[in-house]
PDB file of C-alpha atoms in Angstrom:
ATOM      1  CA  MET A   1       0.000   0.000   0.000  1.00 80.00           C
ATOM      2  CA  HIS A   2       1.347   3.401  -0.985  1.00 90.00           C
ATOM      3  CA  GLU A   3      -1.485   5.643   0.125  1.00 95.00           C
ATOM      4  CA  LEU A   4      -4.124   5.440   2.812  1.00 97.00           C
ATOM      5  CA  ILE A   5      -7.238   7.601   2.821  1.00 97.00           C
ATOM      6  CA  LEU A   6      -9.020   7.833   6.138  1.00 97.00           C
ATOM      7  CA  LEU A   7     -12.585   9.150   6.024  1.00 98.00           C
ATOM      8  CA  ARG A   8     -14.560   9.693   9.182  1.00 97.00           C
ATOM      9  CA  HIS A   9     -18.295   9.206   8.751  1.00 97.00           C
ATOM     10  CA  ALA A  10     -20.176  12.419   8.107  1.00 97.00           C
ATOM     11  CA  GLU A  11     -22.501  14.068  10.616  1.00 95.00           C
ATOM     12  CA  ALA A  12     -25.046  11.614  11.991  1.00 95.00           C
ATOM     13  CA  GLN A  13     -28.419  12.171  13.586  1.00 92.00           C
ATOM     14  CA  PRO A  14     -28.261  12.361  17.377  1.00 87.00           C
ATOM     15  CA  ALA A  15     -28.327   9.118  19.318  1.00 81.00           C
ATOM     16  CA  THR A  16     -31.643   8.225  20.877  1.00 81.00           C
ATOM     17  CA  SER A  17     -31.994   6.494  24.206  1.00 78.00           C
ATOM     18  CA  GLY A  18     -32.147   2.732  23.905  1.00 75.00           C
ATOM     19  CA  ALA A  19     -31.512   2.684  20.154  1.00 75.00           C
ATOM     20  CA  ASN A  20     -28.686   0.710  18.547  1.00 80.00           C
ATOM     21  CA  ASP A  21     -25.829   3.129  17.815  1.00 78.00           C
ATOM     22  CA  GLN A  22     -24.937   1.264  14.627  1.00 84.00           C
ATOM     23  CA  ASN A  23     -28.336   2.165  13.157  1.00 83.00           C
ATOM     24  CA  ARG A  24     -27.866   5.948  13.371  1.00 90.00           C
ATOM     25  CA  ARG A  25     -28.406   7.616  10.008  1.00 94.00           C
ATOM     26  CA  LEU A  26     -26.686  10.628   8.489  1.00 97.00           C
ATOM     27  CA  SER A  27     -28.281  14.012   9.004  1.00 96.00           C
ATOM     28  CA  GLY A  28     -29.111  16.136   5.950  1.00 97.00           C
ATOM     29  CA  ARG A  29     -25.903  18.052   6.582  1.00 97.00           C
ATOM     30  CA  GLY A  30     -24.015  14.757   6.832  1.00 97.00           C
ATOM     31  CA  GLU A  31     -25.279  13.692   3.412  1.00 98.00           C
ATOM     32  CA  GLN A  32     -23.901  16.917   1.942  1.00 98.00           C
ATOM     33  CA  GLU A  33     -20.575  16.439   3.764  1.00 98.00           C
ATOM     34  CA  ALA A  34     -20.190  12.912   2.358  1.00 98.00           C
ATOM     35  CA  LYS A  35     -20.879  14.096  -1.195  1.00 98.00           C
ATOM     36  CA  ALA A  36     -18.412  16.960  -0.753  1.00 98.00           C
ATOM     37  CA  ALA A  37     -15.710  14.528   0.432  1.00 97.00           C
ATOM     38  CA  GLY A  38     -16.142  12.461  -2.736  1.00 97.00           C
ATOM     39  CA  LYS A  39     -16.009  15.565  -4.920  1.00 97.00           C
ATOM     40  CA  TRP A  40     -12.823  16.672  -3.149  1.00 97.00           C
ATOM     41  CA  LEU A  41     -11.174  13.298  -3.822  1.00 96.00           C
ATOM     42  CA  ALA A  42     -12.161  13.448  -7.493  1.00 95.00           C
ATOM     43  CA  SER A  43     -11.014  17.062  -7.943  1.00 96.00           C
ATOM     44  CA  HIS A  44      -7.605  16.212  -6.454  1.00 95.00           C
ATOM     45  CA  GLY A  45      -7.072  13.164  -8.657  1.00 92.00           C
ATOM     46  CA  VAL A  46      -6.881  10.727  -5.756  1.00 91.00           C
ATOM     47  CA  LYS A  47      -7.082   7.138  -7.001  1.00 90.00           C
ATOM     48  CA  VAL A  48      -8.859   4.561  -4.834  1.00 93.00           C
ATOM     49  CA  ASP A  49      -8.094   0.846  -5.311  1.00 93.00           C
ATOM     50  CA  ARG A  50      -9.863  -0.688  -2.280  1.00 94.00           C
ATOM     51  CA  VAL A  51     -12.541   0.581   0.097  1.00 97.00           C
ATOM     52  CA  LEU A  52     -12.999  -0.776   3.626  1.00 97.00           C
ATOM     53  CA  CYS A  53     -15.962   0.398   5.651  1.00 98.00           C
ATOM     54  CA  SER A  54     -17.497  -0.112   9.065  1.00 97.00           C
ATOM     55  CA  PRO A  55     -20.920  -1.771   8.774  1.00 96.00           C
ATOM     56  CA  SER A  56     -22.762   0.969  10.697  1.00 96.00           C
ATOM     57  CA  GLU A  57     -25.521   2.795   8.834  1.00 96.00           C
ATOM     58  CA  ARG A  58     -23.751   6.179   8.973  1.00 97.00           C
ATOM     59  CA  THR A  59     -20.446   4.855   7.620  1.00 97.00           C
ATOM     60  CA  ARG A  60     -22.180   2.853   4.882  1.00 97.00           C
ATOM     61  CA  ALA A  61     -24.100   5.956   3.783  1.00 98.00           C
ATOM     62  CA  THR A  62     -20.971   8.120   3.965  1.00 98.00           C
ATOM     63  CA  ALA A  63     -19.045   5.674   1.778  1.00 97.00           C
ATOM     64  CA  GLU A  64     -21.884   5.311  -0.725  1.00 96.00           C
ATOM     65  CA  LEU A  65     -22.480   9.057  -1.107  1.00 97.00           C
ATOM     66  CA  ALA A  66     -18.770   9.894  -1.242  1.00 97.00           C
ATOM     67  CA  LEU A  67     -18.006   7.197  -3.803  1.00 96.00           C
ATOM     68  CA  ASN A  68     -20.983   8.192  -5.975  1.00 95.00           C
ATOM     69  CA  ALA A  69     -19.724  11.781  -6.001  1.00 96.00           C
ATOM     70  CA  TYR A  70     -16.154  10.554  -6.612  1.00 95.00           C
ATOM     71  CA  GLY A  71     -17.135   8.595  -9.696  1.00 91.00           C
ATOM     72  CA  LYS A  72     -15.791   5.189 -10.613  1.00 78.00           C
ATOM     73  CA  ALA A  73     -14.573   3.360  -7.524  1.00 79.00           C
ATOM     74  CA  PRO A  74     -14.152  -0.233  -6.442  1.00 87.00           C
ATOM     75  CA  ALA A  75     -16.803  -2.108  -4.514  1.00 86.00           C
ATOM     76  CA  THR A  76     -16.909  -1.452  -0.796  1.00 93.00           C
ATOM     77  CA  GLU A  77     -15.869  -4.212   1.603  1.00 95.00           C
ATOM     78  CA  PHE A  78     -17.456  -4.131   5.049  1.00 96.00           C
ATOM     79  CA  ALA A  79     -15.477  -5.119   8.123  1.00 95.00           C
ATOM     80  CA  ASP A  80     -17.078  -5.441  11.563  1.00 94.00           C
ATOM     81  CA  ASP A  81     -13.613  -4.913  13.079  1.00 92.00           C
ATOM     82  CA  ILE A  82     -13.644  -1.204  12.150  1.00 96.00           C
ATOM     83  CA  TYR A  83     -16.491  -0.304  14.515  1.00 93.00           C
ATOM     84  CA  GLU A  84     -14.970   0.785  17.874  1.00 91.00           C
ATOM     85  CA  ALA A  85     -11.476  -0.264  16.704  1.00 95.00           C
ATOM     86  CA  THR A  86      -8.281   0.951  18.294  1.00 93.00           C
ATOM     87  CA  PRO A  87      -5.474   2.234  16.055  1.00 93.00           C
ATOM     88  CA  GLY A  88      -3.647  -1.080  16.557  1.00 92.00           C
ATOM     89  CA  GLU A  89      -6.694  -3.059  15.475  1.00 95.00           C
ATOM     90  CA  LEU A  90      -7.083  -0.851  12.404  1.00 96.00           C
ATOM     91  CA  LEU A  91      -3.406  -1.396  11.524  1.00 94.00           C
ATOM     92  CA  ALA A  92      -3.859  -5.166  11.802  1.00 94.00           C
ATOM     93  CA  LEU A  93      -6.849  -4.979   9.449  1.00 95.00           C
ATOM     94  CA  LEU A  94      -5.015  -2.758   6.963  1.00 95.00           C
ATOM     95  CA  ASP A  95      -2.030  -5.127   6.938  1.00 93.00           C
ATOM     96  CA  GLN A  96      -4.250  -7.557   5.024  1.00 92.00           C
ATOM     97  CA  TYR A  97      -4.486  -5.072   2.131  1.00 90.00           C
ATOM     98  CA  GLY A  98      -0.806  -4.372   1.559  1.00 85.00           C
ATOM     99  CA  ASP A  99      -1.107  -5.380  -2.117  1.00 87.00           C
ATOM    100  CA  ALA A 100      -3.423  -2.447  -2.939  1.00 89.00           C
ATOM    101  CA  GLY A 101      -1.964   0.847  -4.122  1.00 91.00           C
ATOM    102  CA  THR A 102      -4.462   3.054  -2.300  1.00 93.00           C
ATOM    103  CA  VAL A 103      -6.927   1.978   0.379  1.00 96.00           C
ATOM    104  CA  MET A 104      -9.749   4.135   1.691  1.00 97.00           C
ATOM    105  CA  LEU A 105     -10.997   3.277   5.177  1.00 98.00           C
ATOM    106  CA  VAL A 106     -14.339   4.726   6.290  1.00 98.00           C
ATOM    107  CA  GLY A 107     -14.777   4.584  10.033  1.00 97.00           C
ATOM    108  CA  HIS A 108     -15.304   6.256  13.379  1.00 96.00           C
ATOM    109  CA  ASN A 109     -13.554   8.355  15.959  1.00 93.00           C
ATOM    110  CA  PRO A 110     -11.592   8.012  18.077  1.00 93.00           C
ATOM    111  CA  GLY A 111     -10.008   5.191  16.033  1.00 94.00           C
ATOM    112  CA  ILE A 112      -9.650   7.170  12.781  1.00 94.00           C
ATOM    113  CA  GLU A 113      -8.097  10.292  14.274  1.00 94.00           C
ATOM    114  CA  ARG A 114      -5.789   8.267  16.510  1.00 94.00           C
ATOM    115  CA  LEU A 115      -4.667   6.191  13.525  1.00 95.00           C
ATOM    116  CA  VAL A 116      -3.667   9.396  11.718  1.00 94.00           C
ATOM    117  CA  ALA A 117      -1.629  10.456  14.748  1.00 93.00           C
ATOM    118  CA  LEU A 118      -0.044   7.019  15.126  1.00 94.00           C
ATOM    119  CA  LEU A 119       1.016   6.739  11.495  1.00 94.00           C
ATOM    120  CA  VAL A 120       2.258  10.328  11.163  1.00 92.00           C
ATOM    121  CA  GLU A 121       3.555  11.143  14.652  1.00 90.00           C
ATOM    122  CA  GLY A 122       4.258   7.663  16.007  1.00 90.00           C
ATOM    123  CA  ARG A 123       1.826   8.026  18.904  1.00 87.00           C
ATOM    124  CA  SER A 124      -1.941   7.969  19.235  1.00 79.00           C
ATOM    125  CA  ASP A 125      -2.759   9.456  22.614  1.00 74.00           C
ATOM    126  CA  GLU A 126      -5.774  11.747  22.958  1.00 67.00           C
ATOM    127  CA  PHE A 127      -5.376  13.286  19.498  1.00 69.00           C
ATOM    128  CA  ARG A 128      -8.497  15.214  18.499  1.00 72.00           C
ATOM    129  CA  GLY A 129      -8.643  16.545  14.992  1.00 82.00           C
ATOM    130  CA  MET A 130     -10.909  14.548  12.687  1.00 91.00           C
ATOM    131  CA  PRO A 131     -14.315  16.220  12.311  1.00 95.00           C
ATOM    132  CA  PRO A 132     -17.326  14.403  10.866  1.00 96.00           C
ATOM    133  CA  GLY A 133     -16.787  13.957   7.133  1.00 97.00           C
ATOM    134  CA  GLY A 134     -13.074  14.756   7.467  1.00 97.00           C
ATOM    135  CA  LEU A 135     -10.488  13.166   5.167  1.00 96.00           C
ATOM    136  CA  ALA A 136      -6.801  12.483   5.708  1.00 96.00           C
ATOM    137  CA  VAL A 137      -4.646  11.343   2.786  1.00 97.00           C
ATOM    138  CA  LEU A 138      -1.476   9.645   3.981  1.00 96.00           C
ATOM    139  CA  HIS A 139       1.564   8.616   1.929  1.00 96.00           C
ATOM    140  CA  LEU A 140       3.133   5.510   3.425  1.00 94.00           C
ATOM    141  CA  ASN A 141       6.913   5.405   3.331  1.00 84.00           C
ATOM    142  CA  GLY A 142       7.320   1.734   2.503  1.00 80.00           C
ATOM    143  CA  THR A 143       5.535   0.086   5.424  1.00 85.00           C
ATOM    144  CA  LEU A 144       2.461   0.532   7.559  1.00 91.00           C
ATOM    145  CA  GLU A 145       4.349   1.380  10.756  1.00 92.00           C
ATOM    146  CA  PRO A 146       3.905   4.053  13.444  1.00 92.00           C
ATOM    147  CA  GLY A 147       5.588   7.318  12.474  1.00 93.00           C
ATOM    148  CA  ASN A 148       6.261   6.088   8.943  1.00 93.00           C
ATOM    149  CA  ALA A 149       3.642   8.106   7.041  1.00 95.00           C
ATOM    150  CA  ARG A 150       3.383  11.628   5.669  1.00 95.00           C
ATOM    151  CA  LEU A 151       0.145  13.572   5.798  1.00 94.00           C
ATOM    152  CA  ASP A 152      -0.259  14.677   2.171  1.00 95.00           C
ATOM    153  CA  ALA A 153      -3.673  16.297   2.522  1.00 95.00           C
ATOM    154  CA  PHE A 154      -6.326  16.979   5.100  1.00 95.00           C
ATOM    155  CA  TRP A 155      -9.825  18.144   4.231  1.00 96.00           C
ATOM    156  CA  SER A 156     -12.892  18.819   6.282  1.00 95.00           C
ATOM    157  CA  PRO A 157     -16.327  20.079   5.281  1.00 93.00           C
TER     158      PRO A 157
END
């Protein structure tokens, strides 16, 4: 893998008491954020070879809307392991896709923002900087190791 695109799900509707968190839908604003993320990727010529996505409703919708706005993209693979994953768990999952040129992972905080910090800075403690619908494009310097990536672009709606 040469590049990694991390996309946090766009703005979701508020959680309701007793409801399953995985079933939360995107808000109207979130739908627009997801589309804008896809348009940003397309306008910057970012190529996507593989897409991994959490199975939650809000991440599925974010991926679908972003990829539709992006244009031609590969099919999305869903991985239960992304939901509530730590940066280490996300790295273990991504290790399985080392043969792809560029992987886009659509997931949740705090895992997504801490993975950015781990790959770029070598540590993942209490980093806060990935808003809903935010994108980080990382160039991997050979291997998927802590501190071994360069943040090439960051975008937020």
